[in-house]
Amino acid sequence: MAAVAGPQTPQRPLPGGFINTPAPAPTIFAPQAAQLRQNQQPPAAINNNAAQSSAPQLSPVDRAARTINETLRQEQSFPELEKYVVQGMSGEYEMPTNPAWLPYQKLRMYDLPSSIIEQANQTVGGLQMGVMPGLSHCWAVMDNCLYLWDYTVQNPELIGYEENPHPITAVKLIKPKPGVFVKEITHLIVVATSDTMLLLGVSTQTTQTGAKTVALYNTRMWIHTKGVNVRQIEASNKTGRIFFLDAGSEDIYEFQYQQEEGWFRGKCARVCHTKSSYDFMPPPVKAVTSLFGPNQAQKRLRRLVLDDTRDLLYTLSDTSEIKVWLVKEQVKLGLFRALAGLLQNLGHFTGPTDLLYGRDVRIVDLSVISATEGGKLNVMATTNTGCRLYLSAMRSYNNLADAQNPPSSMQVLHVRFPPKDSNAPLQQQQSGSTAMTQYSGAQQGGTDTSSRALSPTDSAYRLAPGYFMAFQQPNPQQSRRERVFCAAPDFARLKNAQQGASTISSGFVEFGQWIDLPSGHSMVALATPDFAATNTPVGFGNEMAVQFDRPSAEIAIMTADGVQTIRRRRLVDVFASMMVYASTDEEGRDGDIKRFVRTYGRGETAATALAVACGQGMDVTSESRVTAVTDPDVIEGARKAFIDHGGKPEYNANAVVDRNAEPIDSVRPSPRHEGLALYVSRLVRSIWMSRIMRDEIKPGLPPTLAPTVELEKLRGIQRDLNTLSDFLNRNKSFIEGLAGPQALGRPSTRQEEIALHGEHRAMNSLVQLINSIVEGISFVLVLFDERLEDILAALTEDSRRKARDLTFEQLFVSSPGRELAKELVKAIVNRNIANGSNVDTVAEALRRRCGSFCSADDVVIFKAQEQVKRASEAGGQSETGRVLLNESQRLFQKVAGSLTEEHLLWAVNQYAGMSFYAGAVQLCLVVAQERDRARRAVTWLRDGSPEGDARKADFEKRKACYDLVFASIQALDRETAAAPQNADGQLTLAARRRSEAYDIIDSSSDTVFQTCLYDWYTVTGNAERLLDVSTPFVLDYLTRRSATDRAHADLLWRYHAHHNDYLAAAATQLELAKGYFDLTLEERIEYLSRARTNASTRSSTSTAALLDGRQNKQQLLREISDLLDVATLQDDILQRMKADPRLSGQRRDVVLAALNTSQGILDVGELFNQFSDQAGYHDINLSIFRVADHRNPADVERSWEDLVRSEHNRAMAEITGRQGGGPEPWERIGMKLQEMGRKLDLDEAIFPVKKLVRKLEAYSLEAHERPPPANWAVEVLMSCGVPPAGVLPELEQLYYANEAPFAGQRAKSMLAGEMVEVCRRWVVESERVGERVVCGSEEGALMVRECLESLLRGRRDLDERGRAEAEEVVRVFEGVIIDEGEPAADEDMAEAEGIDATEAAEDNEPTGLEDIEPEVPERTTFLDYLRSPIISLQIGSSRDAVTLHAHQALLTQSPFFAGECDRLSSTQTKTISLPHDDLHAIASVLEYLYKADYFPTLAGATSMEYDPTVPQPDNEGVALLRHARVYTLAQRFGLPDLSALAHKKIHLTQSTAKGEIAYARFVYREASPDDEAIRKPVAAFWATRSHVLRHEAEQEFKRMCLEFPQFGFDVLSLVLDAQEKRSQRVEAQSSGTASGRKRQRISGIVP
């Protein structure tokens, strides 16, 4: 928001004088204003103590946790797919000959059940099979029958669906749409036949052995598919939508289903998203048309894949054309590209190769790359030559595409060529080759662009994060069965290469191997959950990070003989196998380890070796089972690799930047430390950031708390960490950094010694963290051994929330997490104690399982709690109970620094329950001081409470204690509200308790506590209390809070006004109007209006202060008035632009926001240049000139010309648009001038009469279609208030100057007539007002007479009527008879009054009474009032009395005060004592005596001025009681007019039911019983509304009736009277006929 300033010069060069507003002094809003102008956050206050002290030292666990977090961050920064699959080509493979380096392992072959084979031999249409890994089942289709079986068990039971009469063509397992089926249906099987497509519901159950059983349900959802050859079905896992292809066309269909039938469709429908006009023809028509048309080959779709992450669908046709479809409600084509189009731009980096550009090259398969895996890469296409094309479909340059942002282009970003063909001529091998053979192609970069190793590829699959499988059919010529080429990127090499961005793409090397299959395959699917190390492309493919967190990937391949499963080998499995299958060269195993280090780095090598040494290596046995590698030789080899190849720490003194830092902080730990951190982070990564517990809701059962991570998994992690801890303990003498003090003698230099110290600190930190994690997991297991819901129920609400949000990392590392764990332990202890268990027994059990969670302070706390319980048993009000309570308070205060929120809250609640409020308050204040012993919260408050400051946490700690104090205050007030204060002249027990507590509160010197206490008053709606507090601290508090809170700013100016410092109130309101709170323009104007009123009000300060502040007051008043004028102009522009049709759309919102809220009050220059002048608001421009004191005649004249022209054009436009409707142009101009005359107050500079006369006369002379009437210009100017003396000279100048356009006869005649009209009006007005001299003065009369006589001598410019009027006016001056047949003016006046001339003459004769002066009553002026003596009015008792002063002459209007003043005349003192009267009511009476009204004043017949002091809602009846007190005082003082005024205001006041009760209580207590004028309306109000309002204030109404029986009687009497009248009306109506009309009662007297 722009800064608000006073009126300034408009930006357009307008010379002249402008308002020079003095620079305002710094205000309470200055810091906020400077902050917002600079658009930056306020700098946090510098804590000198903190700055001088050194940075806090990290604990070993915190240091290790930081290492783990940094390691996890690095793990998550694994390069995204586009980092290594870059634009270009690649083809680097490693085809290991050593089985240890193979990327996959054949796991197991699951044969087909014999029953399936027997059934297949009897089929007619053949056998189709597939695998459903999610269910661990396979399916087989034989003719019209579908069978399912669990392929993981021997002799499985077949589940058949044989009710279908038509041959089945396709089967697909999908996830259902949410909300359509019951939750037991977890999957659907889509079955497509030659006639229909139907859905089968699938429910699964897991047996005790882990196997899954499946049950099928007929959903009765189906669609017709006759004529559609369905061969492929795909479904969205996100939405459940089902799409399928017609094998004979390019059409895409959708199977739509829903839970309920619609108006125009059933539950199911078939929708074709691509239907062409030809395909809509019936088959006979197609046959006929084929005879006449050309015989074109029909394209067919052979592959459909779906990308849920982008809502895109890809299809592949038999012509290798790829189409991208947008999956919306209606599937629409986004773009399509043929293979030739995709390859046309690849020649510059692939060169000519038959693998891409050969004649028979085609695309055989598509695989989706999800958005979570690759941002720019969308799909991978595989050719029949084995080349992989990574395709990118983009919206525009570097803009990703999806269904909402359709792609506009598709291109090949990367080409991956096949490995080298082993059957090709062998190149000469280099010496020194190893088990990992690097294949180099015939072309650039080691890529073989002519390899036929994967030709021909029949089908190919890509599974995340990059597993590739290419299938080849059997080759009888080579005696080769069907086989699959399996490849996977070397992710460990990519991770090691990410340290240098230029080497990441070169690290894209794949391990590949050939796997023979027993027979042809039909389907490939993942048997394990989809891989995703993270949910973003960065870090997605980090296999190493999750190798201990989830099982390795298994791939199921459906073959004709059964299901072949293949296992992806982890890096730890490769290392373990490397220990088994060592190389046969000279170096052997040690050489393999060195090559491993060179390839993957020492850190990864150390982590992998450590994992193998701890038993994490897995291998497939001969029985096709995956078991851990426990060979001692392997374990020992891994141990030696971790110790011998772990590297050394580094310390370089020359690289230290901060010379003040400790040298040990600059040590870079060894790769061994990195490996240990990697291994630990990979073990705990799945739980590190996870919550410990979660809500579990089961149908029919109450919500329970369950572990977020399965307990068995936690036990597994704990077991692995224990194994690691045992390994480190056994080998610590061999591991550098853990060897202990004996290793300190080894270093030979100071640098080595520092490096060793750093290594020791880092390694031991990790060891301590491991122990902390193990113990933390033990605590979690203990926690879930108990009933967790009951334990949490014993905590506070905040602790329960924290416990629910507690993560494992917080529990393992952070102090708050450990403290919360201690709270949970204490809750467990308390629960067991409540159940009768012994405290020592429970504590010992907990100490044995998780000892660090259960201290000396805890013992003291338990003792204090025991004292409280004993006091409760003895009685809190007894002497013994009080002794015990005081002892418990002493114990609690002794360990105040260790008390948790739970302990403190418990103690306070117990104290409150036994009315020990003083102890509760004192304990809370002591705890608050202990939590902030450095008084950092005080400095934080003094510095403006900056956000993000570390000291805020100390304040929050104190605030929690103060909240308990406030709660104790509330409880104390409730308890002692109805209790008597005195009994037999002594304080009651309740009064003593209250006095003890409030003595502690009042005597507190805690600044922070007092600040929070005042904040609490504000929040609880008791801010009005601050107005009555006169300590300087309150003003300082309000001033400080006002800088950031509008409510406090309002309270600040009210505080000033309440204490009669109206000038300060006005200054605060001015700053609010100029400030940076989010205010509307109307609110700013309201503040300015109030500020002007306050600045104009005399403050009741001393004379010296008044004289000192007079100059400031005038300066402030001037600034307020100037700013209010500018704000009013801004409001005029705002209202005008709201109604301006030229402003529309988004621009309208921006402009209106700038004027109303976003920029505050703008300066006049900006209003002129940016708004009014651009919008053509010429009248507002003139007002701006006046406010800015801009007196340039040229600019003023130009604005007037523009204003007259625009008004004329607007009127003509309205007349044309409305076909003659609307005012005439001259009428509109006249009305605008009248309006401007009022606004400008006829300012000579801005309302130049001379220029306007000339302009209006020129306008009258112009040729108009609708010319103005005669004398129009004169009438307009004089109606604006321009005196004739100002118009006549200007007309004379135009008449005699003979300047164009006033030189012609027509102009002369018009001017002459108007001069006569001005003179006539002048004379008539002078006579009407009874001026002693015609035209007000001799000079005016002479000017009129000379003007008319000159015109009469001309004999040419005046017509007959004008001449007659001129002569008539001249004769008035001459005193002659205007018409010979009429009497003179004096006689005419006499006749007009009904007296003839003779009588009038007789009346003028002397009577002798001329010298006697009439008796005129003496008039008392206001000055007389002010000259009267000053009377002092002492209000209230002597101790709290307030003295007011008033003038005696005004007071004596009241008979009461007149009598008092007479009584004082005989004494020297001038003081009237009113000890029992209300101060504010007396002030209102005095205000009435001075102003004939009192605040809030009447704003009309039915409304009053807004009173901000009245709370909303007014449940206390503040407004009603104010007027009621004034009413009673008026009755007492004998002021009937004031009584009537107060009575009227009572009826205009809105209140609530409780407020009305308070008012009724006052009336019946204070008003006279005979005063029916005020009592009767109260009773009538409750008689008519009690049946409704008493529910809102039932208890108050009851107490009122019991306290004032007369009130209840009056109400009841009115209710009974109304009931009686109602009964009479009913009786009268019922005595008539059936008609509903009311009839007169028939009299019983017969005339």
PDB file of N, CA, C and O in Angstrom, residues 24 29 134 289 303 335 387 476 482 486 563 576 598 633 636 649 730 741 749 901 985 1149 1152 1162 1400:
ATOM      1  N   PRO A  24       5.143  15.287   9.545  1.00  0.00           N
ATOM      2  CA  PRO A  24       4.634  14.800  10.836  1.00  0.00           C
ATOM      3  C   PRO A  24       5.751  14.208  11.670  1.00  0.00           C
ATOM      4  O   PRO A  24       6.723  13.668  11.141  1.00  0.00           O
ATOM      5  N   PHE A  29       2.950   4.462  14.404  1.00  0.00           N
ATOM      6  CA  PHE A  29       2.850   3.640  13.197  1.00  0.00           C
ATOM      7  C   PHE A  29       4.102   3.758  12.338  1.00  0.00           C
ATOM      8  O   PHE A  29       4.176   3.183  11.273  1.00  0.00           O
ATOM      9  N   GLY A 134      -1.013 -58.754  -8.382  1.00  0.00           N
ATOM     10  CA  GLY A 134      -1.593 -58.150  -7.191  1.00  0.00           C
ATOM     11  C   GLY A 134      -2.372 -59.131  -6.357  1.00  0.00           C
ATOM     12  O   GLY A 134      -2.539 -58.948  -5.140  1.00  0.00           O
ATOM     13  N   THR A 289     -20.547 -49.646 -50.318  1.00  0.00           N
ATOM     14  CA  THR A 289     -19.637 -48.532 -50.563  1.00  0.00           C
ATOM     15  C   THR A 289     -18.248 -49.022 -50.912  1.00  0.00           C
ATOM     16  O   THR A 289     -17.512 -48.335 -51.615  1.00  0.00           O
ATOM     17  N   ARG A 303      -1.713 -51.307 -29.759  1.00  0.00           N
ATOM     18  CA  ARG A 303      -1.248 -51.111 -28.383  1.00  0.00           C
ATOM     19  C   ARG A 303      -1.889 -49.855 -27.811  1.00  0.00           C
ATOM     20  O   ARG A 303      -2.042 -48.842 -28.488  1.00  0.00           O
ATOM     21  N   LEU A 335      -2.220 -35.108 -30.410  1.00  0.00           N
ATOM     22  CA  LEU A 335      -1.353 -35.031 -31.581  1.00  0.00           C
ATOM     23  C   LEU A 335      -0.994 -36.449 -31.995  1.00  0.00           C
ATOM     24  O   LEU A 335      -1.232 -37.412 -31.257  1.00  0.00           O
ATOM     25  N   CYS A 387      15.919 -51.076 -30.620  1.00  0.00           N
ATOM     26  CA  CYS A 387      16.268 -49.704 -30.234  1.00  0.00           C
ATOM     27  C   CYS A 387      15.157 -49.118 -29.364  1.00  0.00           C
ATOM     28  O   CYS A 387      13.975 -49.299 -29.643  1.00  0.00           O
ATOM     29  N   PRO A 476      14.762 -71.674 -34.698  1.00  0.00           N
ATOM     30  CA  PRO A 476      15.139 -73.083 -34.941  1.00  0.00           C
ATOM     31  C   PRO A 476      16.496 -73.211 -35.596  1.00  0.00           C
ATOM     32  O   PRO A 476      17.207 -74.193 -35.378  1.00  0.00           O
ATOM     33  N   GLU A 482      12.776 -69.472 -26.918  1.00  0.00           N
ATOM     34  CA  GLU A 482      12.435 -68.068 -26.673  1.00  0.00           C
ATOM     35  C   GLU A 482      13.252 -67.566 -25.494  1.00  0.00           C
ATOM     36  O   GLU A 482      13.441 -68.258 -24.494  1.00  0.00           O
ATOM     37  N   CYS A 486      17.307 -58.912 -20.558  1.00  0.00           N
ATOM     38  CA  CYS A 486      16.967 -58.106 -19.376  1.00  0.00           C
ATOM     39  C   CYS A 486      18.118 -57.146 -19.096  1.00  0.00           C
ATOM     40  O   CYS A 486      19.286 -57.552 -19.069  1.00  0.00           O
ATOM     41  N   VAL A 563       4.416 -69.760 -14.829  1.00  0.00           N
ATOM     42  CA  VAL A 563       4.872 -68.420 -14.478  1.00  0.00           C
ATOM     43  C   VAL A 563       6.339 -68.498 -14.083  1.00  0.00           C
ATOM     44  O   VAL A 563       6.701 -69.203 -13.144  1.00  0.00           O
ATOM     45  N   ALA A 576      27.793 -59.340  -1.958  1.00  0.00           N
ATOM     46  CA  ALA A 576      27.905 -60.630  -1.272  1.00  0.00           C
ATOM     47  C   ALA A 576      28.304 -61.729  -2.250  1.00  0.00           C
ATOM     48  O   ALA A 576      29.140 -62.601  -1.927  1.00  0.00           O
ATOM     49  N   ARG A 598      36.538 -48.121  -7.154  1.00  0.00           N
ATOM     50  CA  ARG A 598      36.719 -47.185  -8.262  1.00  0.00           C
ATOM     51  C   ARG A 598      35.397 -46.880  -8.963  1.00  0.00           C
ATOM     52  O   ARG A 598      35.181 -45.768  -9.437  1.00  0.00           O
ATOM     53  N   ASP A 633      33.011 -66.956   5.539  1.00  0.00           N
ATOM     54  CA  ASP A 633      34.058 -66.379   4.694  1.00  0.00           C
ATOM     55  C   ASP A 633      33.579 -65.087   4.061  1.00  0.00           C
ATOM     56  O   ASP A 633      34.327 -64.110   3.953  1.00  0.00           O
ATOM     57  N   GLU A 636      33.404 -62.392   6.807  1.00  0.00           N
ATOM     58  CA  GLU A 636      34.740 -61.917   7.162  1.00  0.00           C
ATOM     59  C   GLU A 636      35.324 -61.050   6.057  1.00  0.00           C
ATOM     60  O   GLU A 636      35.960 -60.025   6.327  1.00  0.00           O
ATOM     61  N   PRO A 649      40.081 -39.852   7.639  1.00  0.00           N
ATOM     62  CA  PRO A 649      39.552 -38.490   7.753  1.00  0.00           C
ATOM     63  C   PRO A 649      40.541 -37.478   7.210  1.00  0.00           C
ATOM     64  O   PRO A 649      41.742 -37.757   7.114  1.00  0.00           O
ATOM     65  N   ARG A 730      32.271 -55.257  18.577  1.00  0.00           N
ATOM     66  CA  ARG A 730      33.267 -56.329  18.427  1.00  0.00           C
ATOM     67  C   ARG A 730      34.506 -55.845  17.689  1.00  0.00           C
ATOM     68  O   ARG A 730      35.605 -56.339  17.932  1.00  0.00           O
ATOM     69  N   PRO A 741      41.188 -44.296  23.432  1.00  0.00           N
ATOM     70  CA  PRO A 741      42.384 -43.491  23.737  1.00  0.00           C
ATOM     71  C   PRO A 741      43.670 -44.094  23.203  1.00  0.00           C
ATOM     72  O   PRO A 741      44.623 -43.372  22.914  1.00  0.00           O
ATOM     73  N   THR A 749      51.478 -36.214  13.222  1.00  0.00           N
ATOM     74  CA  THR A 749      51.417 -34.760  13.036  1.00  0.00           C
ATOM     75  C   THR A 749      50.188 -34.225  13.751  1.00  0.00           C
ATOM     76  O   THR A 749      49.263 -34.957  14.116  1.00  0.00           O
ATOM     77  N   GLU A 901       4.142 -29.074  31.309  1.00  0.00           N
ATOM     78  CA  GLU A 901       2.810 -28.491  31.219  1.00  0.00           C
ATOM     79  C   GLU A 901       1.785 -29.378  31.916  1.00  0.00           C
ATOM     80  O   GLU A 901       0.864 -28.890  32.581  1.00  0.00           O
ATOM     81  N   GLY A 985     -18.485  -8.261  60.877  1.00  0.00           N
ATOM     82  CA  GLY A 985     -17.400  -7.287  60.906  1.00  0.00           C
ATOM     83  C   GLY A 985     -16.055  -7.826  60.501  1.00  0.00           C
ATOM     84  O   GLY A 985     -15.054  -7.111  60.550  1.00  0.00           O
ATOM     85  N   ASP A1149     -11.574  -3.761 -11.308  1.00  0.00           N
ATOM     86  CA  ASP A1149     -11.264  -4.219  -9.951  1.00  0.00           C
ATOM     87  C   ASP A1149      -9.972  -3.603  -9.447  1.00  0.00           C
ATOM     88  O   ASP A1149      -9.863  -3.203  -8.285  1.00  0.00           O
ATOM     89  N   LEU A1152     -10.605   0.248  -8.726  1.00  0.00           N
ATOM     90  CA  LEU A1152     -11.424   0.456  -7.535  1.00  0.00           C
ATOM     91  C   LEU A1152     -10.679   0.056  -6.267  1.00  0.00           C
ATOM     92  O   LEU A1152     -10.817   0.703  -5.227  1.00  0.00           O
ATOM     93  N   LEU A1162      -4.630   8.799  -1.308  1.00  0.00           N
ATOM     94  CA  LEU A1162      -3.622   9.195  -2.275  1.00  0.00           C
ATOM     95  C   LEU A1162      -3.410  10.704  -2.203  1.00  0.00           C
ATOM     96  O   LEU A1162      -4.260  11.456  -1.707  1.00  0.00           O
ATOM     97  N   ALA A1400     -53.636  55.857   6.387  1.00  0.00           N
ATOM     98  CA  ALA A1400     -52.185  55.779   6.533  1.00  0.00           C
ATOM     99  C   ALA A1400     -51.567  57.101   6.854  1.00  0.00           C
ATOM    100  O   ALA A1400     -50.645  57.224   7.659  1.00  0.00           O
TER     101      ALA A1400
END
